């Protein structure tokens, strides 16, 4: 076993064909085809090296290879932009195979696009394609004066060797990703994406296209919101049939403005959107916010329109929010932009908010205003055809005005990329998310226990847990959590101190804290002594500290200070039940004073939240510049604090390590699965095929033989030893116990022969194609667990673990993680199950070999990554033996399916 870096280029997750360049513009990259012949020849003819033209022509397959090499030996990518309203090639990257493991690579980039990272983007995509085809080395001959191309290779982060000759530099690039290469690629993407987002979210000028005289029209509402919000830049209304709008001169088109426009807000019928985009491009607009509906949300024809719109926008190098969105906001004082049809414009703050739903966005903005939660930026992504949550996460990661990120999501476009970005961002800034659509609409046929247990929400849960994303259950919960994160420091642990003037709310708070995963510890003697000095004898000073109803301002001030400075707790929950409205202002002021006094002392950097139970509106609580979150009920405060504490623990723990095993034979495992899928189509591997894959992956199968006759079963029983288990082997059987296909405790050779005949008869009775009987030794000790994998079409491999056996669905103990798994992912996966607790030993039983089953889970994850043809894998039961004795897989099933393009 060895640790390896999580070496994964960002482009490996990209399915859009889009590349964001250093200047914030975009280009489209795709494989070249025969239709590109004329344009490609014209583009390359502008370069002076005749060998370059020949090389690219061969690589693109535009004419036959002189040595008869098949087309899959060469690959060419073209980068395109729209120039003069027509698509044009602005860059080409190509490789031509030289040997089994090496290829020659070459690039050509239009002069106007040089220095923007286009050649690097082409190189990264060529590397990914070459690696899929077993190419491990790129070679290039670069003229010594082409310093820019040499820099592309040098700054890629991949290991390289360069040899200078009189007229060229021979470069050899090793295509095995290094930590430096992955970091460089991630950083390039982050910087470019942030630049493109700034052009949209921090504009100096905005045009609203589709403004009318009617105050109720969407375009007019957006325009009025911009004016009312006090946008610090220039605002231009575009109205086809009005000379002026709200006293401001209106323009008939964006081209009539005669001044630069950074962002255009488009609120016209969908039929007019394409022509408006053309006008915006001609005027030099950098970003679009398309509020117009009638695209992907409107069915098949709408999806076609959206795809055409996206190609059009990307062709011009622009970025787009929407379509079908409510707009954007930037509350930063030097921007103050409300380019949306929301009537609410929250004050400036440090919360960044994304909403996939316009209506929910308005609601969340209202809830934020109620909680006096300030905003940095808000984006309603709508159909997120171009700008997505992944783009915004990278912008907010670097945005100094943002400290907390909140997301309302209905779907994921690219969850693998989201996971890698979120895992990085969560180390610096908390991400809180509500994911709608948690239930599976309708039922599906499941071929294994793992598939039956992997509901659609399991992938989202796994994704959030592995990346540190805080999952909120409701929009109200989202704002409760965000308020605590934005206003208070993170707790160092789960211990909560509670002070109250009423016993009932204190008990509710203690129960809610426990339910939220927090602890309410009994206070130490020193802390209790301090409380005893100023509280009456009848007060409870254990925790919760019940100061009783007579507690006034002075008691609250001293109690808050005492608890916040106590070494016994990591956070403070203050409860105040108002019995006399006239005394409430003094008590609230005392709470604020107690926090201020505590903050002046060393070791008091603990979060404090409050709950004021009184009729009427509650004033804000502020301790100097610090805002104290105020909640309606103790349960709300406890839930928020519990989520924050769990996030703090995730962030404090060191990042996980990706393990690898040198004995894992990926090549053999994939060959078996690929051949089976290609030869028979999607389906289950045979027992022999499955065991070959298991051996290649290092999966510890129990000793197993397949007997085809009763006599053969007798002979095998002598070899294996008694007692034995006999299992039916028949085509199409998924769960053997459902057809009486398992007989246990076979204590003699005759018992084995009889069992063979019995199982053969049961197979015939059920109309099954009987293959024989599987014989295995009886193991009567060990914890029965299940390890499985199901490949989600969107999220990729989901690896599961929990209590196994025939009642696995009834037990419902299985938890999931998204592959690839770190050692920390594996440990937390086991910890979250009842099986994990059983492995520690119970009722006199010895502890089981947890390390062995954790290794098995890790191997399954690696197998899933190495063999994309594995659609489903079920190891059940996996018997975990006493500590040091390993584990044994009793039964295994693997379903395969062909992979497109493999």
Short mmCIF file of C-alpha atoms in Angstrom, two decimals, residues 182-511:
data_model
loop_
_atom_site.label_atom_id
_atom_site.label_comp_id
_atom_site.label_asym_id
_atom_site.label_seq_id
_atom_site.Cartn_x
_atom_site.Cartn_y
_atom_site.Cartn_z
CA UNK A 182 -2.47 19.38 -11.26
CA UNK A 183 -1.91 22.45 -9.09
CA UNK A 184 -0.86 24.51 -12.12
CA UNK A 185 -3.95 23.42 -14.07
CA UNK A 186 -6.27 24.16 -11.15
CA UNK A 187 -4.70 27.58 -10.63
CA UNK A 188 -4.93 28.46 -14.32
CA UNK A 189 -8.60 27.56 -14.37
CA UNK A 190 -9.35 29.45 -11.14
CA UNK A 191 -7.62 32.64 -12.26
CA UNK A 192 -9.25 32.63 -15.70
CA UNK A 193 -12.70 31.81 -14.34
CA UNK A 194 -12.46 34.52 -11.67
CA UNK A 195 -11.50 37.04 -14.34
CA UNK A 196 -14.51 36.10 -16.46
CA UNK A 197 -16.85 36.38 -13.46
CA UNK A 198 -15.56 39.81 -12.48
CA UNK A 199 -16.52 41.11 -15.91
CA UNK A 200 -20.12 40.07 -15.20
CA UNK A 201 -20.48 40.75 -11.47
CA UNK A 202 -18.46 43.97 -11.18
CA UNK A 203 -19.49 45.94 -14.29
CA UNK A 204 -18.84 49.62 -14.85
CA UNK A 205 -21.73 49.93 -17.29
CA UNK A 206 -24.99 48.04 -17.80
CA UNK A 207 -27.55 48.09 -20.58
CA UNK A 208 -31.08 46.74 -20.08
CA UNK A 209 -32.52 45.46 -23.35
CA UNK A 210 -36.29 45.14 -23.42
CA UNK A 211 -37.33 48.15 -21.33
CA UNK A 212 -40.82 49.48 -21.93
CA UNK A 213 -43.02 52.24 -20.54
CA UNK A 214 -45.06 49.66 -18.63
CA UNK A 215 -43.81 49.53 -15.00
CA UNK A 216 -44.94 45.89 -14.72
CA UNK A 217 -42.84 44.55 -17.60
CA UNK A 218 -39.81 42.50 -16.63
CA UNK A 219 -37.35 44.70 -18.48
CA UNK A 220 -38.74 47.83 -16.87
CA UNK A 221 -38.70 46.25 -13.41
CA UNK A 222 -35.03 45.34 -13.83
CA UNK A 223 -34.19 48.82 -15.07
CA UNK A 224 -36.06 50.46 -12.17
CA UNK A 225 -34.29 48.15 -9.69
CA UNK A 226 -30.89 49.22 -11.05
CA UNK A 227 -31.77 52.90 -10.75
CA UNK A 228 -33.40 52.48 -7.32
CA UNK A 229 -30.38 50.49 -6.04
CA UNK A 230 -28.00 53.34 -6.85
CA UNK A 231 -25.73 51.57 -9.31
CA UNK A 232 -22.39 53.37 -9.32
CA UNK A 233 -21.78 52.83 -13.04
CA UNK A 234 -23.61 53.90 -16.18
CA UNK A 235 -27.08 52.52 -16.97
CA UNK A 236 -28.55 52.47 -20.47
CA UNK A 237 -32.21 51.54 -21.19
CA UNK A 238 -32.78 49.95 -24.60
CA UNK A 239 -36.37 50.42 -25.74
CA UNK A 240 -37.55 49.85 -29.30
CA UNK A 241 -40.61 52.10 -28.99
CA UNK A 242 -39.75 54.76 -26.42
CA UNK A 243 -37.51 57.83 -26.55
CA UNK A 244 -37.23 58.06 -22.78
CA UNK A 245 -37.85 55.81 -19.78
CA UNK A 246 -38.30 57.19 -16.26
CA UNK A 247 -36.80 60.49 -17.39
CA UNK A 248 -33.71 58.85 -18.89
CA UNK A 249 -32.89 58.83 -22.59
CA UNK A 250 -33.64 55.46 -24.17
CA UNK A 251 -31.72 53.91 -27.08
CA UNK A 252 -33.23 51.84 -29.86
CA UNK A 253 -30.31 49.38 -29.86
CA UNK A 254 -27.16 48.76 -27.91
CA UNK A 255 -25.11 49.85 -30.88
CA UNK A 256 -26.60 53.37 -30.61
CA UNK A 257 -25.14 53.99 -27.15
CA UNK A 258 -21.72 54.98 -28.44
CA UNK A 259 -19.99 54.04 -25.17
CA UNK A 260 -18.57 50.77 -23.79
CA UNK A 261 -21.05 48.38 -22.16
CA UNK A 262 -19.75 45.65 -19.87
CA UNK A 263 -22.98 43.71 -19.22
CA UNK A 264 -26.27 43.51 -21.08
CA UNK A 265 -29.45 42.42 -19.31
CA UNK A 266 -31.68 40.78 -21.91
CA UNK A 267 -35.43 40.72 -21.24
CA UNK A 268 -37.00 40.23 -24.66
CA UNK A 269 -39.07 37.36 -26.12
CA UNK A 270 -36.94 34.27 -26.78
CA UNK A 271 -37.42 34.69 -30.53
CA UNK A 272 -35.50 37.99 -30.38
CA UNK A 273 -32.66 36.82 -28.14
CA UNK A 274 -30.30 35.58 -30.92
CA UNK A 275 -30.41 38.88 -32.84
CA UNK A 276 -29.89 40.81 -29.60
CA UNK A 277 -26.82 38.68 -28.81
CA UNK A 278 -25.40 39.52 -32.25
CA UNK A 279 -25.90 43.22 -31.54
CA UNK A 280 -24.24 42.90 -28.12
CA UNK A 281 -21.22 41.15 -29.63
CA UNK A 282 -20.87 43.85 -32.28
CA UNK A 283 -20.94 46.47 -29.50
CA UNK A 284 -18.18 44.73 -27.55
CA UNK A 285 -20.29 43.57 -24.60
CA UNK A 286 -18.40 41.14 -22.35
CA UNK A 287 -21.22 39.53 -20.34
CA UNK A 288 -24.90 38.73 -20.73
CA UNK A 289 -27.69 38.14 -18.22
CA UNK A 290 -30.52 36.49 -20.14
CA UNK A 291 -33.74 36.77 -18.16
CA UNK A 292 -35.86 35.65 -21.13
CA UNK A 293 -37.58 32.27 -20.74
CA UNK A 294 -38.52 29.73 -23.40
CA UNK A 295 -35.33 27.70 -23.47
CA UNK A 296 -34.38 24.34 -21.88
CA UNK A 297 -37.18 24.59 -19.34
CA UNK A 298 -39.68 24.58 -22.23
CA UNK A 299 -39.08 21.07 -23.56
CA UNK A 300 -37.19 19.57 -26.49
CA UNK A 301 -37.54 22.58 -28.79
CA UNK A 302 -36.47 24.86 -25.95
CA UNK A 303 -33.39 22.71 -25.36
CA UNK A 304 -32.49 23.05 -29.01
CA UNK A 305 -32.85 26.83 -28.79
CA UNK A 306 -30.69 26.91 -25.67
CA UNK A 307 -27.94 24.83 -27.29
CA UNK A 308 -27.91 27.19 -30.27
CA UNK A 309 -27.82 30.22 -27.95
CA UNK A 310 -24.91 28.77 -25.99
CA UNK A 311 -22.92 28.11 -29.18
CA UNK A 312 -23.62 31.66 -30.28
CA UNK A 313 -22.53 33.21 -26.98
CA UNK A 314 -19.37 31.13 -26.71
CA UNK A 315 -18.56 31.80 -30.33
CA UNK A 316 -18.34 35.48 -29.43
CA UNK A 317 -16.18 34.75 -26.39
CA UNK A 318 -18.80 36.11 -23.95
CA UNK A 319 -20.06 34.76 -20.62
CA UNK A 320 -23.77 34.35 -19.90
CA UNK A 321 -25.96 34.06 -16.81
CA UNK A 322 -29.20 32.21 -17.54
CA UNK A 323 -31.31 32.02 -19.58
CA UNK A 324 -34.56 31.92 -17.61
CA UNK A 325 -33.10 33.67 -14.56
CA UNK A 326 -34.11 36.60 -12.34
CA UNK A 327 -30.81 38.48 -12.59
CA UNK A 328 -27.75 39.36 -10.53
CA UNK A 329 -26.84 41.58 -7.58
CA UNK A 330 -23.63 43.05 -6.21
CA UNK A 331 -24.19 44.88 -2.93
CA UNK A 332 -20.59 46.04 -2.60
CA UNK A 333 -20.77 49.81 -1.88
CA UNK A 334 -18.60 50.73 -4.87
CA UNK A 335 -20.86 48.69 -7.21
CA UNK A 336 -24.39 48.65 -5.69
CA UNK A 337 -26.01 46.78 -8.56
CA UNK A 338 -29.47 45.21 -8.39
CA UNK A 339 -29.86 43.94 -11.95
CA UNK A 340 -32.85 41.74 -11.17
CA UNK A 341 -36.60 41.93 -10.84
CA UNK A 342 -36.40 41.44 -7.08
CA UNK A 343 -37.94 44.33 -5.12
CA UNK A 344 -35.48 43.60 -2.29
CA UNK A 345 -31.88 44.75 -2.31
CA UNK A 346 -30.18 43.57 0.90
CA UNK A 347 -27.45 45.69 2.50
CA UNK A 348 -23.80 45.01 1.82
CA UNK A 349 -22.35 42.06 3.69
CA UNK A 350 -20.21 38.97 3.28
CA UNK A 351 -22.72 36.33 2.15
CA UNK A 352 -22.62 35.18 -1.48
CA UNK A 353 -25.80 33.53 -2.69
CA UNK A 354 -26.62 31.35 -5.70
CA UNK A 355 -30.16 30.32 -6.52
CA UNK A 356 -31.21 28.00 -9.31
CA UNK A 357 -34.80 29.16 -8.81
CA UNK A 358 -35.85 32.76 -9.31
CA UNK A 359 -38.85 32.49 -6.99
CA UNK A 360 -36.79 30.82 -4.26
CA UNK A 361 -34.15 33.49 -4.76
CA UNK A 362 -36.63 36.20 -3.88
CA UNK A 363 -37.70 34.28 -0.78
CA UNK A 364 -34.13 33.74 0.37
CA UNK A 365 -33.35 37.42 -0.12
CA UNK A 366 -36.36 38.28 2.05
CA UNK A 367 -35.25 35.85 4.76
CA UNK A 368 -31.75 37.30 4.64
CA UNK A 369 -33.16 40.80 5.13
CA UNK A 370 -35.17 39.60 8.15
CA UNK A 371 -32.01 38.24 9.72
CA UNK A 372 -30.10 41.43 8.88
CA UNK A 373 -27.74 39.29 6.86
CA UNK A 374 -25.76 41.37 4.38
CA UNK A 375 -24.93 40.28 0.86
CA UNK A 376 -21.79 40.43 -1.24
CA UNK A 377 -23.23 39.06 -4.47
CA UNK A 378 -26.33 37.17 -5.60
CA UNK A 379 -26.70 35.24 -8.84
CA UNK A 380 -29.85 33.60 -10.13
CA UNK A 381 -28.31 31.07 -12.51
CA UNK A 382 -31.59 29.93 -14.08
CA UNK A 383 -30.90 27.22 -16.64
CA UNK A 384 -27.11 27.73 -16.06
CA UNK A 385 -26.36 27.10 -19.72
CA UNK A 386 -22.97 28.80 -19.36
CA UNK A 387 -22.15 30.27 -15.96
CA UNK A 388 -22.64 27.55 -13.35
CA UNK A 389 -22.16 27.01 -9.66
CA UNK A 390 -18.65 25.72 -10.37
CA UNK A 391 -17.72 29.04 -11.99
CA UNK A 392 -19.16 31.04 -9.14
CA UNK A 393 -17.46 28.94 -6.47
CA UNK A 394 -14.10 29.75 -8.03
CA UNK A 395 -14.95 33.45 -8.17
CA UNK A 396 -16.15 33.56 -4.56
CA UNK A 397 -13.11 31.57 -3.44
CA UNK A 398 -10.91 34.54 -4.31
CA UNK A 399 -13.44 37.32 -3.63
CA UNK A 400 -12.26 39.32 -0.57
CA UNK A 401 -15.82 40.57 0.00
CA UNK A 402 -17.20 37.04 0.49
CA UNK A 403 -16.73 34.93 3.63
CA UNK A 404 -19.74 32.55 3.39
CA UNK A 405 -21.24 30.92 0.29
CA UNK A 406 -24.89 29.79 0.18
CA UNK A 407 -26.36 27.66 -2.62
CA UNK A 408 -29.91 26.68 -3.56
CA UNK A 409 -29.50 23.84 -6.07
CA UNK A 410 -31.97 21.81 -8.06
CA UNK A 411 -29.48 19.89 -10.19
CA UNK A 412 -25.79 19.33 -10.86
CA UNK A 413 -24.31 19.87 -14.28
CA UNK A 414 -20.88 18.48 -13.41
CA UNK A 415 -20.79 17.01 -9.90
CA UNK A 416 -17.26 15.62 -10.21
CA UNK A 417 -15.90 19.10 -10.92
CA UNK A 418 -18.13 20.58 -8.21
CA UNK A 419 -16.67 18.10 -5.73
CA UNK A 420 -13.06 18.94 -6.51
CA UNK A 421 -13.66 22.69 -6.40
CA UNK A 422 -15.83 22.55 -3.27
CA UNK A 423 -13.30 20.39 -1.41
CA UNK A 424 -10.70 23.11 -2.01
CA UNK A 425 -12.98 26.09 -1.32
CA UNK A 426 -14.40 24.59 1.89
CA UNK A 427 -10.92 24.64 3.40
CA UNK A 428 -11.05 28.44 3.27
CA UNK A 429 -14.70 29.44 3.20
CA UNK A 430 -17.83 27.58 4.33
CA UNK A 431 -20.34 26.50 1.71
CA UNK A 432 -23.96 25.95 2.81
CA UNK A 433 -26.32 24.26 0.35
CA UNK A 434 -29.96 23.26 0.00
CA UNK A 435 -30.47 20.55 -2.61
CA UNK A 436 -34.03 20.22 -3.86
CA UNK A 437 -35.36 16.99 -5.35
CA UNK A 438 -34.26 14.56 -2.64
CA UNK A 439 -36.66 11.73 -3.39
CA UNK A 440 -36.66 9.29 -6.29
CA UNK A 441 -39.76 9.89 -8.41
CA UNK A 442 -41.01 6.43 -9.22
CA UNK A 443 -39.19 3.15 -8.77
CA UNK A 444 -36.39 1.40 -10.63
CA UNK A 445 -35.36 -2.16 -11.07
CA UNK A 446 -32.29 -2.98 -9.04
CA UNK A 447 -29.99 -5.86 -9.87
CA UNK A 448 -28.13 -5.95 -6.56
CA UNK A 449 -28.42 -4.97 -2.91
CA UNK A 450 -26.14 -2.00 -3.52
CA UNK A 451 -28.30 -0.67 -6.36
CA UNK A 452 -31.45 -1.13 -4.30
CA UNK A 453 -30.01 0.98 -1.48
CA UNK A 454 -28.43 3.74 -3.58
CA UNK A 455 -31.33 6.19 -3.80
CA UNK A 456 -30.68 9.28 -5.89
CA UNK A 457 -30.07 11.44 -2.83
CA UNK A 458 -27.28 9.18 -1.56
CA UNK A 459 -24.90 10.63 -4.14
CA UNK A 460 -25.63 14.20 -3.07
CA UNK A 461 -25.22 13.30 0.60
CA UNK A 462 -21.88 11.64 -0.13
CA UNK A 463 -20.71 14.55 -2.26
CA UNK A 464 -21.43 17.11 0.45
CA UNK A 465 -19.92 15.05 3.27
CA UNK A 466 -16.69 14.44 1.38
CA UNK A 467 -16.23 18.06 0.35
CA UNK A 468 -17.15 19.80 3.60
CA UNK A 469 -20.31 21.35 2.15
CA UNK A 470 -22.82 22.00 4.93
CA UNK A 471 -26.18 20.56 3.94
CA UNK A 472 -29.21 22.57 5.02
CA UNK A 473 -32.56 20.84 5.11
CA UNK A 474 -34.68 23.91 4.26
CA UNK A 475 -34.19 27.46 3.03
CA UNK A 476 -34.86 28.67 6.57
CA UNK A 477 -32.17 26.31 7.81
CA UNK A 478 -29.83 27.64 5.11
CA UNK A 479 -30.11 31.20 6.43
CA UNK A 480 -29.89 30.07 10.08
CA UNK A 481 -26.58 28.36 9.38
CA UNK A 482 -25.25 31.14 7.16
CA UNK A 483 -26.06 33.74 9.82
CA UNK A 484 -24.00 31.89 12.41
CA UNK A 485 -21.09 31.38 10.03
CA UNK A 486 -21.07 34.97 8.82
CA UNK A 487 -21.22 36.55 12.28
CA UNK A 488 -19.30 34.22 14.58
CA UNK A 489 -15.99 32.32 14.81
CA UNK A 490 -15.93 28.57 14.29
CA UNK A 491 -16.13 26.46 17.46
CA UNK A 492 -13.11 24.41 18.48
CA UNK A 493 -15.31 21.46 19.42
CA UNK A 494 -18.90 20.27 20.02
CA UNK A 495 -19.33 21.35 23.68
CA UNK A 496 -22.10 23.90 24.25
CA UNK A 497 -22.78 25.97 27.32
CA UNK A 498 -26.39 27.10 27.83
CA UNK A 499 -27.56 29.97 30.05
CA UNK A 500 -31.26 30.64 30.55
CA UNK A 501 -33.78 32.26 32.87
CA UNK A 502 -36.37 29.52 32.35
CA UNK A 503 -35.96 25.76 32.85
CA UNK A 504 -38.24 24.59 30.02
CA UNK A 505 -36.41 26.36 27.17
CA UNK A 506 -33.13 25.22 28.70
CA UNK A 507 -34.24 21.58 28.57
CA UNK A 508 -35.45 22.02 24.98
CA UNK A 509 -32.11 23.56 24.05
CA UNK A 510 -30.14 20.73 25.67
CA UNK A 511 -32.23 18.11 23.85
#
